[in-house]
Structures are given as structure tokens and as C-alpha cells.
XYZ file of C-alpha atoms in Angstrom:
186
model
C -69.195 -129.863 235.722
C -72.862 -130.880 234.671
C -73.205 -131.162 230.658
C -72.771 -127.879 229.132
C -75.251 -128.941 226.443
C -78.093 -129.069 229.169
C -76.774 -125.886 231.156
C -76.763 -124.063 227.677
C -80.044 -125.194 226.825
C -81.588 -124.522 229.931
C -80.072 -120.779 229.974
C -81.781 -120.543 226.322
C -85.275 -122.218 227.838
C -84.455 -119.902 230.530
C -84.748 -116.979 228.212
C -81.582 -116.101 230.433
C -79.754 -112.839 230.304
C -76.201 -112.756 232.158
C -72.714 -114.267 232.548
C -71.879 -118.161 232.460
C -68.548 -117.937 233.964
C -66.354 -121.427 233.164
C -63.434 -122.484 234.970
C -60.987 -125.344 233.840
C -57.482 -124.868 235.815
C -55.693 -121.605 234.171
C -58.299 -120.665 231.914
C -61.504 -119.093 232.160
C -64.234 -118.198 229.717
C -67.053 -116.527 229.650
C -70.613 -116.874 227.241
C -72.556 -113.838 227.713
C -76.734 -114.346 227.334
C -79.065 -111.930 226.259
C -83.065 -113.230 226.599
C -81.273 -116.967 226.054
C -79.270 -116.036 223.461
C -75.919 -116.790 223.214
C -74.250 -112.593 222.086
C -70.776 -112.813 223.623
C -67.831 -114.755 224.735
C -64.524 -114.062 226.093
C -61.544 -116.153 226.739
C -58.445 -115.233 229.343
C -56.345 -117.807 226.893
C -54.192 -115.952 225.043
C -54.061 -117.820 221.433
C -57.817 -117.607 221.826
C -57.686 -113.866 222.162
C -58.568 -111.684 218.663
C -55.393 -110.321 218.417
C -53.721 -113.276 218.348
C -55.908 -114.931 215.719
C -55.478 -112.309 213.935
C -51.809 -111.995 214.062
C -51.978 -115.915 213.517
C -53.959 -115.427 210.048
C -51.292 -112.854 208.602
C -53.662 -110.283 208.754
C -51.437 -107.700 211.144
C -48.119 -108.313 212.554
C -46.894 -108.557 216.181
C -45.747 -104.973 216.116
C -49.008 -103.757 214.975
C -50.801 -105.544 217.517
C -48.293 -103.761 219.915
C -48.703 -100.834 218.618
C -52.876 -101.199 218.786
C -51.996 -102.139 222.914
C -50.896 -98.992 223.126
C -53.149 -96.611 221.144
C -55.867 -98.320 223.434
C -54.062 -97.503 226.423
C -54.636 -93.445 225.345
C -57.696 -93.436 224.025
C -59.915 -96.272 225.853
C -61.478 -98.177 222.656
C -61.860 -101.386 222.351
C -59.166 -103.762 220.158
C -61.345 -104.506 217.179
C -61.941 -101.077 216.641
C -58.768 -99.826 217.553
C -57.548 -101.820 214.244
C -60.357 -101.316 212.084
C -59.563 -97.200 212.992
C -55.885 -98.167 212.282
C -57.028 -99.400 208.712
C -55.645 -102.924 209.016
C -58.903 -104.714 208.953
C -62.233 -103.702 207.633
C -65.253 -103.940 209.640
C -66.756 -106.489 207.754
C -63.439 -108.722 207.931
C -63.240 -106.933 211.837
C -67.207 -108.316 212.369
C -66.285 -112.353 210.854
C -63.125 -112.542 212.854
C -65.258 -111.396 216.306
C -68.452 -114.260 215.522
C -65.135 -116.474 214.264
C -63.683 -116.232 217.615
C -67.118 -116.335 219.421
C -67.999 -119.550 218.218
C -64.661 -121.256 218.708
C -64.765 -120.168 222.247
C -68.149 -121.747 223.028
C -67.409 -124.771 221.346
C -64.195 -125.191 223.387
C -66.035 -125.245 225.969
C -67.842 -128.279 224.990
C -65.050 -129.734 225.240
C -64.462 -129.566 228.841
C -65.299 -132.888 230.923
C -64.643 -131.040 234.023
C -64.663 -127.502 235.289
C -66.418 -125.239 237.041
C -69.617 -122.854 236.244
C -71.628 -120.321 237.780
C -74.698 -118.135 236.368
C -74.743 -114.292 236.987
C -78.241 -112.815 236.024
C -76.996 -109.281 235.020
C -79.602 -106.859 233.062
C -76.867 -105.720 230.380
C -73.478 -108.142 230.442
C -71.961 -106.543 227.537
C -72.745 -103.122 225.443
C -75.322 -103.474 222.889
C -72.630 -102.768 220.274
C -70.712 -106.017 220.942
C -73.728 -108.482 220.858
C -73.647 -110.559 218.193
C -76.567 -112.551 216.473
C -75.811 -115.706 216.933
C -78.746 -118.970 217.143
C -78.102 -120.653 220.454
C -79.426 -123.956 218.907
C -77.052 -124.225 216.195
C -74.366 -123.329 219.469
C -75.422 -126.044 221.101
C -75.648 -128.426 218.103
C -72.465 -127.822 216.929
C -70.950 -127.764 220.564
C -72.156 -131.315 221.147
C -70.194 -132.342 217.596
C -67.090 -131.913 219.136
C -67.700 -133.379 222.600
C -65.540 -136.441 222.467
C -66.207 -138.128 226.244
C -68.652 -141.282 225.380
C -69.611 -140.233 229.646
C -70.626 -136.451 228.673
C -72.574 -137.640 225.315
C -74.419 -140.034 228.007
C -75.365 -137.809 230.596
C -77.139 -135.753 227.661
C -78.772 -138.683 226.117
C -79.205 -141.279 228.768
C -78.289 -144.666 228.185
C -79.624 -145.433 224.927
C -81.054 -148.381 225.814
C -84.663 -147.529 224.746
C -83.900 -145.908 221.720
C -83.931 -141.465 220.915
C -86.945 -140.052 219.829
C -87.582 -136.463 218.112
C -89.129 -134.221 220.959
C -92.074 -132.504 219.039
C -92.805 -129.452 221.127
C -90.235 -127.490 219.838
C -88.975 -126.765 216.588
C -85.291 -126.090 215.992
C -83.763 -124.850 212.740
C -80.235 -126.048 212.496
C -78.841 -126.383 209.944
C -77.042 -129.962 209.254
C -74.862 -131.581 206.472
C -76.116 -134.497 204.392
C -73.828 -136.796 206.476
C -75.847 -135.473 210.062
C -79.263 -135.482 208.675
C -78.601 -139.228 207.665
C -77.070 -139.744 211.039
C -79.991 -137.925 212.453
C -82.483 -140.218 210.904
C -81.479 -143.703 212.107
């Protein structure tokens, strides 16, 4: 798979709106672009899934998450609102689990050294009411923190030979620890 850094960052340059469908073996994910930005992702893995996580944090129980299956099997809604309706999460709590689980997807991805991608340009990939507002550079940022492969980190950055320079023309706000900025600097 080419660097997901550089296929994110091109989708955002892009001003992209569609599917990025990602393929490792079994599992298969899914970051969902509106006008570059990164709004959605999905995951067929099933501790990644929200009801796990949830179940995982002690918030509901297996049988509740049972029980949600099969409310949402009569009336056609949607998990996270199936248990915020249920009263076992709020939908603030409901709305930091989702960009929670968002973000952990995407940065799983990062750390992927092989797989398999492909684009689909699609006008609306996922109701309005699930988009999230999430800053694609601080994605992409924080995905390239946890990519591990020394080859990955070098098809981003080149060899290093002559030295990384700050690219002027655009201005990023991401926010970075103390530790980064020093890191950053040199």
C-alpha cells in the first residue's frame, strides 16, 4: 500500500469527498471524506466496533448491547442512538465515544505497512447527522506518531540525507506537546 500519510493528505489537498476503502487480510475499514475532511470511519473488526468499546468501558453490559441488536432490528435506528434512546449513555458521552472510536480507527490504519486501498468519489458517503468535525491535519499528524516501520516513515520523508525543511505555503494548526515541538525544531 502507498503511505497512508500521503494518500490522506492528498484526499485533503484533493478537497476529496467519498470512501477510502482499506483492506489488510480479514479486516476492512473505511475513512469517509467530506470536501477533504476526514467525517467518518468504520471498522468490520469487532473490538473496534462502538458497542464493544462501550461494553469494554463498563458503560452497558453484554445483555444490553443484545438487547440494543434487537430493538434496532424493529425499528431501523442506528446503535448510538438506539442506546442513547435506551438511556444508557447520554448524547454527549454517546458523541465522545463516536469521535473516540473515529480517531482510533484512522490511526490504526497508520499502522498498516501493507494493504490495499481504493478511492470512491461519492457526493454524500454518510448522512449529514453522522459527520463529525474532525481536522484532517491533526489526523494525519497524529497517524504518522504511531507509524512504527523506519521503511513507511521513509517513503514520507525521503532519505534524510539533505536535511527536512518547513514547507511555507501552507499553514497547519496542530496542535503538539512540548516534547514534539522540541522534536519538531531540530
Amino acid at each position: 500500500m502507498a503511505s497512508l500519510p500521503r494518500i490522506v493528505r492528498d484526499l485533503w489537498r484533493a478537497k476529496a469527498t467519498g470512501n477510502l476503502h482499506l483492506w489488510i487480510r480479514d479486516a476492512t475499514k473505511r475513512l469517509v471524506f467530506k470536501d477533504g475532511h476526514i467525517v467518518f470511519a468504520g471498522t468490520n473488526v469487532e473490538k473496534e466496533k462502538l458497542g464493544e468499546r462501550l461494553v469494554r468501558a463498563g458503560k452497558i453490559d453484554r445483555s444490553v448491547l443484545d438487547l440494543s441488536f434487537r430493538v434496532m432490528e424493529r425499528s431501523d435506528e442506528r446503535f448510538g442512538k438506539t442506546i442513547v434512546e435506551m438511556g444508557w449513555v447520554s448524547p454527549m458521552e454517546m458523541q465522545r465515544y463516536v469521535a473516540t472510536q473515529i480517531k482510533d480507527i484512522i490511526y490504526s490504519v497508520f499502522t498498516w505497512d501493507e494493504g490495499d486501498y481504493r478511492f470512491e468519489a461519492v457526493d454524500y458517503p454518510v448522512p449529514a447527522k453522522l459527520m463529525l468535525e474532525l481536522h484532517t491535519a491533526e489526523a494525519i499528524y497524529e497517524g504518522a506518531c504511531h507509524v512504527i516501520n523506519i521503511a513507511a516513515i521513509r517513503s514520507c520523508v525521503g532519505s534524510g540525507k539533505n536535511g527536512l525543511k518547513l514547507v511555507e505555503r501552507e499553514r497547519l494548526s496542530i496542535p503538539v506537546t512540548r516534547e514534539d515541538g522540541f522534536i519538531l525544531s531540530r
